PDB file of C-alpha atoms and ligand atoms in Angstrom:
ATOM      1  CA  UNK A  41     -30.946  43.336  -9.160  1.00 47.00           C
ATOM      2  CA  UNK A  42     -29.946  40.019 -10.419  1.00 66.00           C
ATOM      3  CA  UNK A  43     -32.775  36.961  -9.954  1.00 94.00           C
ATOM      4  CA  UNK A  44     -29.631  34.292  -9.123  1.00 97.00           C
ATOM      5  CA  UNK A  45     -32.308  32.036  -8.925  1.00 97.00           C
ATOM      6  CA  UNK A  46     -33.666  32.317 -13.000  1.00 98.00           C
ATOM      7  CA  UNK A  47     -30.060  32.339 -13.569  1.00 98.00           C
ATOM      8  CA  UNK A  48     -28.966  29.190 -12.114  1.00 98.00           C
ATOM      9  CA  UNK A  49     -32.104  27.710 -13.834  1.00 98.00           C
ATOM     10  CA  UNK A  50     -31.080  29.068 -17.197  1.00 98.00           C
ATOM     11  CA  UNK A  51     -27.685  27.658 -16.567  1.00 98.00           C
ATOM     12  CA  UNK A  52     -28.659  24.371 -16.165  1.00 98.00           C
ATOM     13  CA  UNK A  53     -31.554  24.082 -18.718  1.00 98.00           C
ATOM     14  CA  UNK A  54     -27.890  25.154 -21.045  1.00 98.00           C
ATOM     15  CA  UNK A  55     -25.893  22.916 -19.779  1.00 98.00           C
ATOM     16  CA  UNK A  56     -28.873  19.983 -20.070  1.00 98.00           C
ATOM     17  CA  UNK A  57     -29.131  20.565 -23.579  1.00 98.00           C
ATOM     18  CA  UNK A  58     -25.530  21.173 -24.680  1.00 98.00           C
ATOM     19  CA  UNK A  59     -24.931  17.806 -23.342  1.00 98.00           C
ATOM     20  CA  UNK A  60     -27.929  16.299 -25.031  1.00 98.00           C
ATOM     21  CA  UNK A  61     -27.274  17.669 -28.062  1.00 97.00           C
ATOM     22  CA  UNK A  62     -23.720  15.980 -28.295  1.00 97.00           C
ATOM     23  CA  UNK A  63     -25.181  12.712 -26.675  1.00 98.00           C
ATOM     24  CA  UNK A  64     -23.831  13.378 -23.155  1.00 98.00           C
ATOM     25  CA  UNK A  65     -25.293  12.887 -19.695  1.00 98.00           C
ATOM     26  CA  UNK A  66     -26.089  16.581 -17.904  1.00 97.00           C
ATOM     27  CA  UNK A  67     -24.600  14.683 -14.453  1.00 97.00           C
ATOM     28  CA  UNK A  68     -21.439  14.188 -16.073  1.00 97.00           C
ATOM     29  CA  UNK A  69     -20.770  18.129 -15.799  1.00 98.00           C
ATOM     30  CA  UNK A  70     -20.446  19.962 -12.613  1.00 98.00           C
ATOM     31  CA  UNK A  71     -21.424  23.486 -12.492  1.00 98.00           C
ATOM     32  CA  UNK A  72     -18.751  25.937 -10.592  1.00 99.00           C
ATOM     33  CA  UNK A  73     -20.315  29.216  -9.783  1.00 98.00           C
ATOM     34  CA  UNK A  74     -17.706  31.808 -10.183  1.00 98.00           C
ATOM     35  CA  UNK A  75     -18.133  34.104  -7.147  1.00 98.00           C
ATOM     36  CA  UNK A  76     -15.021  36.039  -8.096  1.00 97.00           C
ATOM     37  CA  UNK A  77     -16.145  40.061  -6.922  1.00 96.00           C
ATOM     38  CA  UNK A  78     -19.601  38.875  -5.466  1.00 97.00           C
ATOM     39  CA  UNK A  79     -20.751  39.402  -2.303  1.00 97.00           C
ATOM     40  CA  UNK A  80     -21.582  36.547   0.531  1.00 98.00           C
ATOM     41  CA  UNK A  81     -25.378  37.272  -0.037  1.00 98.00           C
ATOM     42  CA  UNK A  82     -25.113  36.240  -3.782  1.00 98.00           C
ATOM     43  CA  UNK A  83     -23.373  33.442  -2.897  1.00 98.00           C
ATOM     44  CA  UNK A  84     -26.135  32.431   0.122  1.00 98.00           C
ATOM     45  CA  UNK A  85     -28.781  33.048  -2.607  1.00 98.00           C
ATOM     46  CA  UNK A  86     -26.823  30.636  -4.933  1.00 98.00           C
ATOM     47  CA  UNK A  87     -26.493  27.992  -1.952  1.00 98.00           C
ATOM     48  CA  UNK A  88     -30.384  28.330  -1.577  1.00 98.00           C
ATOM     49  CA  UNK A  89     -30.859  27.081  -4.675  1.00 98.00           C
ATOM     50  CA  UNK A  90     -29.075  23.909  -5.158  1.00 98.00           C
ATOM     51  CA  UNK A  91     -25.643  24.907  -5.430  1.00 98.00           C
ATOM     52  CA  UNK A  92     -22.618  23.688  -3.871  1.00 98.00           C
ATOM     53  CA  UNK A  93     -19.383  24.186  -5.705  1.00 98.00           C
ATOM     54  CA  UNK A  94     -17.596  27.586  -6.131  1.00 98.00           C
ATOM     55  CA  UNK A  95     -14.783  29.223  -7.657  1.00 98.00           C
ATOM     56  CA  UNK A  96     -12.998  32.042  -6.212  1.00 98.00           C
ATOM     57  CA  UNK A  97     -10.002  33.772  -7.963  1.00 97.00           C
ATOM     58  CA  UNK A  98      -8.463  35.903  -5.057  1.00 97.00           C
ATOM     59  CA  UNK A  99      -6.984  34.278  -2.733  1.00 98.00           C
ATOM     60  CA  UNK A 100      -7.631  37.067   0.086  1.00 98.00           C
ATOM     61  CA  UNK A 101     -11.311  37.357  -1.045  1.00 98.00           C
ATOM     62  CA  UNK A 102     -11.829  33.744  -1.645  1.00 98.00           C
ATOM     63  CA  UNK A 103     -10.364  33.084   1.936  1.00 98.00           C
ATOM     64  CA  UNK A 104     -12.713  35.018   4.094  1.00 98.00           C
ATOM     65  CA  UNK A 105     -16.061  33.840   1.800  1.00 98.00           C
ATOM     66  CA  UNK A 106     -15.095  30.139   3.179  1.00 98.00           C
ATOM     67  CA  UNK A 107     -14.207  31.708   6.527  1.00 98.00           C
ATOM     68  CA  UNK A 108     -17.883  33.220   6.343  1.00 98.00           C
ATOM     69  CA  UNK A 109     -19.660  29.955   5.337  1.00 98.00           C
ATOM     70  CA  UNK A 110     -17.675  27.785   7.741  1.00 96.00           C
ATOM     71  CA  UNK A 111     -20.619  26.774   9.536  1.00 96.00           C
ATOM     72  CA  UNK A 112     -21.586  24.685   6.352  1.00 96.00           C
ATOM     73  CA  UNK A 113     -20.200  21.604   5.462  1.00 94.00           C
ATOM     74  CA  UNK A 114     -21.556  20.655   2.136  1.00 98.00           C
ATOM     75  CA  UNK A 115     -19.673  23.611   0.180  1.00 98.00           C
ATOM     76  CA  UNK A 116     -16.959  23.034  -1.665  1.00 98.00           C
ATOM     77  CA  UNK A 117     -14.289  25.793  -2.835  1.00 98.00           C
ATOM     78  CA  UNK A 118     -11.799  25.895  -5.599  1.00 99.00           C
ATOM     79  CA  UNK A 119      -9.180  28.250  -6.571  1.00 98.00           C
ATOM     80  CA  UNK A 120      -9.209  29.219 -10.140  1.00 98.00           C
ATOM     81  CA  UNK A 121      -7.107  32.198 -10.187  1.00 98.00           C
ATOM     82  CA  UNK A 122      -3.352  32.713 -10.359  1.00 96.00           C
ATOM     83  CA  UNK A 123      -1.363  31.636  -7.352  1.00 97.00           C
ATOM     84  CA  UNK A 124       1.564  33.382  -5.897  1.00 95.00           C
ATOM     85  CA  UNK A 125       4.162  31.649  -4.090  1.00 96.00           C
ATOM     86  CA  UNK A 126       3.806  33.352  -1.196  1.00 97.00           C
ATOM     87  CA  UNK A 127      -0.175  32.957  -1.197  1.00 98.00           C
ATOM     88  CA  UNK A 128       0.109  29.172  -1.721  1.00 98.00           C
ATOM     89  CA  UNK A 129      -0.190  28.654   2.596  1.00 98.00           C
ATOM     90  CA  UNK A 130      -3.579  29.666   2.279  1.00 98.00           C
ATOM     91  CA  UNK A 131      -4.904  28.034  -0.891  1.00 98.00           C
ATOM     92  CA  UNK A 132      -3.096  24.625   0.789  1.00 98.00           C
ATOM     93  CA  UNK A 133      -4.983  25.313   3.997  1.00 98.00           C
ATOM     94  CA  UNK A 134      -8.477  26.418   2.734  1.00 98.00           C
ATOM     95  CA  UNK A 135      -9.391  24.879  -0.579  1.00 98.00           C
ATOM     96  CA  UNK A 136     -10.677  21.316  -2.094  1.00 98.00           C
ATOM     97  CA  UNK A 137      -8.840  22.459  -5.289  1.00 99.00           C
ATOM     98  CA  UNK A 138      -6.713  24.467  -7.428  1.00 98.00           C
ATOM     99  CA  UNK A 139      -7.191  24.886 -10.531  1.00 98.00           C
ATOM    100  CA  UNK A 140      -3.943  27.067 -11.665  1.00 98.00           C
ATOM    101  CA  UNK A 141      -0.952  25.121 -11.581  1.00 98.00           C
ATOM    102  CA  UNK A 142       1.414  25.892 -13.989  1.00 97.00           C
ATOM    103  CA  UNK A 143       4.937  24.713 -12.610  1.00 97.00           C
ATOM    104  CA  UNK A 144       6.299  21.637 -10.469  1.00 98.00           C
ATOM    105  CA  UNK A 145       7.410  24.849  -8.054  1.00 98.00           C
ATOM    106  CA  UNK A 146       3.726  25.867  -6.642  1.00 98.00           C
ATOM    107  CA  UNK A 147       2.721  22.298  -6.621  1.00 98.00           C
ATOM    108  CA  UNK A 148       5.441  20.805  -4.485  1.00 98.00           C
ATOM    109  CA  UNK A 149       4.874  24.010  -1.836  1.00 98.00           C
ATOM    110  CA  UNK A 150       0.686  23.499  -2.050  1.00 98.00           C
ATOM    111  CA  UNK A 151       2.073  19.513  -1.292  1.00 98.00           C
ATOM    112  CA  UNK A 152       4.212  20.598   1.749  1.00 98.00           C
ATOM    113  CA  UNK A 153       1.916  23.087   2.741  1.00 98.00           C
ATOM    114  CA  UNK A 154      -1.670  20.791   2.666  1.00 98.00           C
ATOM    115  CA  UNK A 155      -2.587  20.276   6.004  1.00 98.00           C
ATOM    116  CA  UNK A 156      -2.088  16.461   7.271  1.00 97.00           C
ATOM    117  CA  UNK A 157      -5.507  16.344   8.363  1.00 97.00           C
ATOM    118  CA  UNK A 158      -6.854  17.545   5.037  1.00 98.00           C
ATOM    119  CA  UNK A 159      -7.724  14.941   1.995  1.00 98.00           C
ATOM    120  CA  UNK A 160      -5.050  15.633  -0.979  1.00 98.00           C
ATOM    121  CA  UNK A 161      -5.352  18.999  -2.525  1.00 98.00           C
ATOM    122  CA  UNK A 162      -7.469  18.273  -6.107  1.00 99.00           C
ATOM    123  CA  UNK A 163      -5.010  19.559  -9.012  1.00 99.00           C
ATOM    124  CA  UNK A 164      -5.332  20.607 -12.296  1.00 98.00           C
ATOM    125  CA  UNK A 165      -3.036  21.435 -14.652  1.00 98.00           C
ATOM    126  CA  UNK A 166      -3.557  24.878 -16.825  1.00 98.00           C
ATOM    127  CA  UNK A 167      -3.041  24.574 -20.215  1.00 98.00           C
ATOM    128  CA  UNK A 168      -1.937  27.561 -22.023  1.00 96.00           C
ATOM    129  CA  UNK A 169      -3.730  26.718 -25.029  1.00 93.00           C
ATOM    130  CA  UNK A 170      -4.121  29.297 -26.875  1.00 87.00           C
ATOM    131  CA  UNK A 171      -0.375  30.019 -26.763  1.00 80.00           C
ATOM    132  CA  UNK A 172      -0.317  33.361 -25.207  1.00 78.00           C
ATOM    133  CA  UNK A 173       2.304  35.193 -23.978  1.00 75.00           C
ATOM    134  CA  UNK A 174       0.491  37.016 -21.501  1.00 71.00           C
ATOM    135  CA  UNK A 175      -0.979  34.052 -19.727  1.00 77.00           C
ATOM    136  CA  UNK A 176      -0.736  31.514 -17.533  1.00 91.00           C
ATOM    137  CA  UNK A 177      -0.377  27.808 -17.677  1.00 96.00           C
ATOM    138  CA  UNK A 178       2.142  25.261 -19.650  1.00 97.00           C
ATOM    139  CA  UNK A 179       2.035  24.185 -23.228  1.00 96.00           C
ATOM    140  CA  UNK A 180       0.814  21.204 -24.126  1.00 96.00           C
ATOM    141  CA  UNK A 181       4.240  19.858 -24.689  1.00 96.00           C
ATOM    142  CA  UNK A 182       5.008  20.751 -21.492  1.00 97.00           C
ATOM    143  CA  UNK A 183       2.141  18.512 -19.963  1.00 98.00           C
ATOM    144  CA  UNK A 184       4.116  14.711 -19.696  1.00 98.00           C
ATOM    145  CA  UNK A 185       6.638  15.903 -17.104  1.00 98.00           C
ATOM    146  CA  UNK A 186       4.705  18.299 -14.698  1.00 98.00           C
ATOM    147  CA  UNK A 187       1.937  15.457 -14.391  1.00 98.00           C
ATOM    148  CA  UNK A 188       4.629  12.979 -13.840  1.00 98.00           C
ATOM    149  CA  UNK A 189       5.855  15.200 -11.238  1.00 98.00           C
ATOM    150  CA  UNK A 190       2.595  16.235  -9.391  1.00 98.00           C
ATOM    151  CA  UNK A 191       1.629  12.411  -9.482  1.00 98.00           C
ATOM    152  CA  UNK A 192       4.379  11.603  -7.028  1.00 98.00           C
ATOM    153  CA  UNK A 193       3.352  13.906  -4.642  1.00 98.00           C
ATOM    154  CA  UNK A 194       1.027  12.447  -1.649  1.00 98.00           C
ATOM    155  CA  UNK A 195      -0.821  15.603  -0.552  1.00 98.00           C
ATOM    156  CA  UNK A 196      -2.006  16.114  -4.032  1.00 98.00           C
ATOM    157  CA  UNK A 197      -4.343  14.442  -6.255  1.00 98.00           C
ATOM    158  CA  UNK A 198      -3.674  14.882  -9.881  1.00 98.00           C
ATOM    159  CA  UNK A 199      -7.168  15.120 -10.851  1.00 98.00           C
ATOM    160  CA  UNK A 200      -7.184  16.646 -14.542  1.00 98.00           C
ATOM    161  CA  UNK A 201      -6.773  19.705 -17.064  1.00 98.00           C
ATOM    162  CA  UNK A 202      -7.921  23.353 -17.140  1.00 98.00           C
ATOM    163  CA  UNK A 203      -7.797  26.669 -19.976  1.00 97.00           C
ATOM    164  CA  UNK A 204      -9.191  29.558 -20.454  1.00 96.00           C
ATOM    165  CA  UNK A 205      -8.816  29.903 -24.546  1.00 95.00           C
ATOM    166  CA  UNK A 206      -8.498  33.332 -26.049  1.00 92.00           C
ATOM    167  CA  UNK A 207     -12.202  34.446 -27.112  1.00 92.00           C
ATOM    168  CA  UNK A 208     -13.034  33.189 -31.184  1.00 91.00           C
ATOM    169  CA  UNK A 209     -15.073  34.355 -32.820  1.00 91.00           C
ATOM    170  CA  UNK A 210     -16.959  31.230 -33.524  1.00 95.00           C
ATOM    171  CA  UNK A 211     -18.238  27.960 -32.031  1.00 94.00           C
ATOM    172  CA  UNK A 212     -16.693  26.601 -34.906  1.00 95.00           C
ATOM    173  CA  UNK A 213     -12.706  28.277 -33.440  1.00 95.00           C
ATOM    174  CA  UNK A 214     -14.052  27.100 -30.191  1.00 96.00           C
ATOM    175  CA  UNK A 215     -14.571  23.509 -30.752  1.00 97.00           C
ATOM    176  CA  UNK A 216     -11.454  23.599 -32.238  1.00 96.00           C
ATOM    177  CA  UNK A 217      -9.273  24.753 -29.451  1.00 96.00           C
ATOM    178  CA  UNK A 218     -11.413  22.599 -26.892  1.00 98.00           C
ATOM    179  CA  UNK A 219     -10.650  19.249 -29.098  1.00 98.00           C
ATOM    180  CA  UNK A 220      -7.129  19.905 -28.541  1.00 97.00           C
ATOM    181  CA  UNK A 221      -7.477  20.298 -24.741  1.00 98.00           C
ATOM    182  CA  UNK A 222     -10.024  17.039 -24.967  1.00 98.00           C
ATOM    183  CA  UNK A 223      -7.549  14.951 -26.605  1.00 98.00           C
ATOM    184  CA  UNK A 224      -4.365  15.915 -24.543  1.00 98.00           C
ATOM    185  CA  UNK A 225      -7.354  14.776 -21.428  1.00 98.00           C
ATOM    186  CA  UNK A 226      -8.050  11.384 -22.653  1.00 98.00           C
ATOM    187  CA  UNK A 227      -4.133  10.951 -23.266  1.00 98.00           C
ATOM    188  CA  UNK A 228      -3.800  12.041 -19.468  1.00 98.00           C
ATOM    189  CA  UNK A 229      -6.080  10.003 -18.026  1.00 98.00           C
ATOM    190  CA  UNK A 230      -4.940   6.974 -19.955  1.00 98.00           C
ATOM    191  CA  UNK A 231      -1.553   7.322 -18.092  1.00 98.00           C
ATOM    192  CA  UNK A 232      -3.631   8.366 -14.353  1.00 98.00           C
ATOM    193  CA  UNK A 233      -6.777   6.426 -14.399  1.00 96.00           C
ATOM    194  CA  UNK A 234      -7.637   9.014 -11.329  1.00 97.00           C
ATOM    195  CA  UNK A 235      -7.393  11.611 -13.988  1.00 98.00           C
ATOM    196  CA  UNK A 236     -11.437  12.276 -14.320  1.00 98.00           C
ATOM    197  CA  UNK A 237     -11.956  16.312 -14.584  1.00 98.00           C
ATOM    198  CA  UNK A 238     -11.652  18.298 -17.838  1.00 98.00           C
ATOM    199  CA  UNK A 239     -12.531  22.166 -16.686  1.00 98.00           C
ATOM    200  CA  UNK A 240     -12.981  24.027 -19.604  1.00 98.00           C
ATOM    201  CA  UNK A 241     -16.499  26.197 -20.576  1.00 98.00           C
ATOM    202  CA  UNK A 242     -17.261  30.046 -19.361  1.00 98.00           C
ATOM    203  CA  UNK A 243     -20.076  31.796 -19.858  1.00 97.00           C
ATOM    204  CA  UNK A 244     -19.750  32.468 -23.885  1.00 96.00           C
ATOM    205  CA  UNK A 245     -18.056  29.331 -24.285  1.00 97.00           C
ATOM    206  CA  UNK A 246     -19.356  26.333 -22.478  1.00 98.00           C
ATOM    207  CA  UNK A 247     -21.601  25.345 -25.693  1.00 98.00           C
ATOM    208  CA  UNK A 248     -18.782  24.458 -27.088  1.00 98.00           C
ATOM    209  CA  UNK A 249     -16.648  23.142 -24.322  1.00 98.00           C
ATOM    210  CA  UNK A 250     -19.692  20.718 -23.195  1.00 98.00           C
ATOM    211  CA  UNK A 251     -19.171  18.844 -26.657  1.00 98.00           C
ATOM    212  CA  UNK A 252     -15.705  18.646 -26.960  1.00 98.00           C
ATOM    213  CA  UNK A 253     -15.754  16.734 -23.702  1.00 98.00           C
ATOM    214  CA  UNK A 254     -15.803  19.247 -20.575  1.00 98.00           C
ATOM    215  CA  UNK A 255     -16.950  17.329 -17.117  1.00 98.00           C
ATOM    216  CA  UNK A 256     -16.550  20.958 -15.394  1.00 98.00           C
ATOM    217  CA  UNK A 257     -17.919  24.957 -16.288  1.00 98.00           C
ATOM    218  CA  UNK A 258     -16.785  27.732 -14.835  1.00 98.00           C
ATOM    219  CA  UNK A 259     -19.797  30.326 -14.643  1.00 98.00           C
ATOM    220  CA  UNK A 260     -19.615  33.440 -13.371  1.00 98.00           C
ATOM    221  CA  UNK A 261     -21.762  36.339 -15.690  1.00 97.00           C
ATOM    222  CA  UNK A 262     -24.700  33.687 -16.408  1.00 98.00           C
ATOM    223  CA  UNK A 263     -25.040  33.146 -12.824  1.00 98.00           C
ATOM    224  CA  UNK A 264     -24.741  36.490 -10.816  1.00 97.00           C
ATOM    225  CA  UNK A 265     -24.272  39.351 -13.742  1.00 95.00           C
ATOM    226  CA  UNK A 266     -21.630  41.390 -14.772  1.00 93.00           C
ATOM    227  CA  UNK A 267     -18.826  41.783 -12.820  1.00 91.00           C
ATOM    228  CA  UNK A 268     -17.788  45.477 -11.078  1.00 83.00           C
ATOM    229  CA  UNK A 269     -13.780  45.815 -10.718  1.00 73.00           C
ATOM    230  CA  UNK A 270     -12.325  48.187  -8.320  1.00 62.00           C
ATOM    231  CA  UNK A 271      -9.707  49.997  -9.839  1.00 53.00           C
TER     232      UNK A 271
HETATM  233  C1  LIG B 172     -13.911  34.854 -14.110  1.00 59.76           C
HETATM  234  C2  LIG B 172     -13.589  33.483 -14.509  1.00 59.76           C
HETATM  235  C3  LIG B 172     -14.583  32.609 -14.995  1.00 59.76           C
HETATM  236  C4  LIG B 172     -16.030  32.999 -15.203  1.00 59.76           C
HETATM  237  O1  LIG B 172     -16.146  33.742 -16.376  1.00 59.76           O
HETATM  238  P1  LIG B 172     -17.596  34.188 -16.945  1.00 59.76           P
HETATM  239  O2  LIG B 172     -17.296  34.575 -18.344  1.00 59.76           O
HETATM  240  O3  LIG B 172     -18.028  35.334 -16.093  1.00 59.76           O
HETATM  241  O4  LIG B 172     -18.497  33.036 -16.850  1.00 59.76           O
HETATM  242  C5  LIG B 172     -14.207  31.306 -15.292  1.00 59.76           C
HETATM  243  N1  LIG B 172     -12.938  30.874 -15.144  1.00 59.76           N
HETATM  244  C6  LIG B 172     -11.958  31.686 -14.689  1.00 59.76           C
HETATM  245  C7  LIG B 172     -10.595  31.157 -14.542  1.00 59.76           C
HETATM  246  C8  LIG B 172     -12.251  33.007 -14.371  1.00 59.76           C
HETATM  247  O5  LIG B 172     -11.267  33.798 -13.939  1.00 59.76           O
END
């Protein structure tokens, strides 16, 4: 059995000195619990102690766990997984943000699609910054004219960056890819002054991430173990 609760601690007391170390504030980075495969009671137990935002990367799934803690209105839920056209309805309908978007496509249906008495949709942009075929997000030089585009869209609020890097083998390779994503941030929110949210940091990486600049970590493992996948 996991102790959530010595997790979450550990998480923090990580976070708190990552960001010391590098001369940073720890309230200048929000912890997102990845809930991703975890059942409600993890995510009550997580709730218990302190914590508010999560990250779901199913739509389905991520759907009925807000359905189930509707009750609550202190929660808030973002979608960190790859979004489907068809699937956008519900991410528009049920989420504070998105962290996925990859293509002027998704974001003006998610604008269409946001409920009118909803606040704007928070976007980020996914950086495919490790260059992968296999993945998700835009390049880099990509980034000028999707922003431009999401910025004009009212139900949306262009809010910052996200990546998932290919694993290094080294802090070292880290911090190298996450200066890259850092910079092309600071160029961002030069242009969008409401530009404020650089997600970047998992649970092997978010040493790193934390000093090149991340104001957001994505935790999952750290928080509520190792995750089962039905085949
Ligand atoms: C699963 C997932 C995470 C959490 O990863 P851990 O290594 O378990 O901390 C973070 N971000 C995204 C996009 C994920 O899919």
């Amino acid at each position: 059995m996991n102790n959530i609760e010595q997790n979450l601690h550990d998480v923090r007391n990580r976070i708190a000195l990552a960001a010391q170390k590098c001369g940073r504030s720890p309230e200048e980075i929000t912890l997102l619990a990845v809930s991703k495969t975890k059942p409600v009671e993890a995510i009550a137990k997580a709730i218990a102690n302190g914590q508010r935002e999560f990250g779901e990367n199913y739509v389905q799934e991520g759907v009925e766990k807000i359905q189930h803690f509707n009750h609550r209105n202190d929660l808030i839920w973002h979608f960190i997984g790859p979004l489907q056209s068809n699937k956008s309805r519900l991410v528009a309908e049920n989420f504070a943000w998105c962290h996925t978007i990859d293509r002027a496509k998704i974001a003006q249906r998610l604008n269409e699609q946001r409920p009118e008495n909803m606040p704007p949709l928070n976007i980020l942009i996914q950086i495919n910054i490790s260059g992968e075929e296999s993945k998700s997000g835009i390049l880099l030089e990509e980034l000028t004219n999707l922003a431009a585009t999401i910025s004009e869209l009212p139900n949306l609020a262009l809010r910052g960056l996200m990546a998932i890097p290919a694993p290094e083998s080294s802090v070292e390779c880290q911090i190298a890819v996450f200066r890259q994503l850092e910079h092309a941030f600071m160029e961002l929110n030069a242009r969008y002054p409401q530009v404020d949210t650089l997600s970047m940091g998992m649970t092997d990486d978010m040493e790193a991430a934390i000093t090149c600049g991340s104001t957001l970590v994505r935790i999952g493992t750290a928080i509520f173990g190792a995750r089962q996948y039905r085949s």
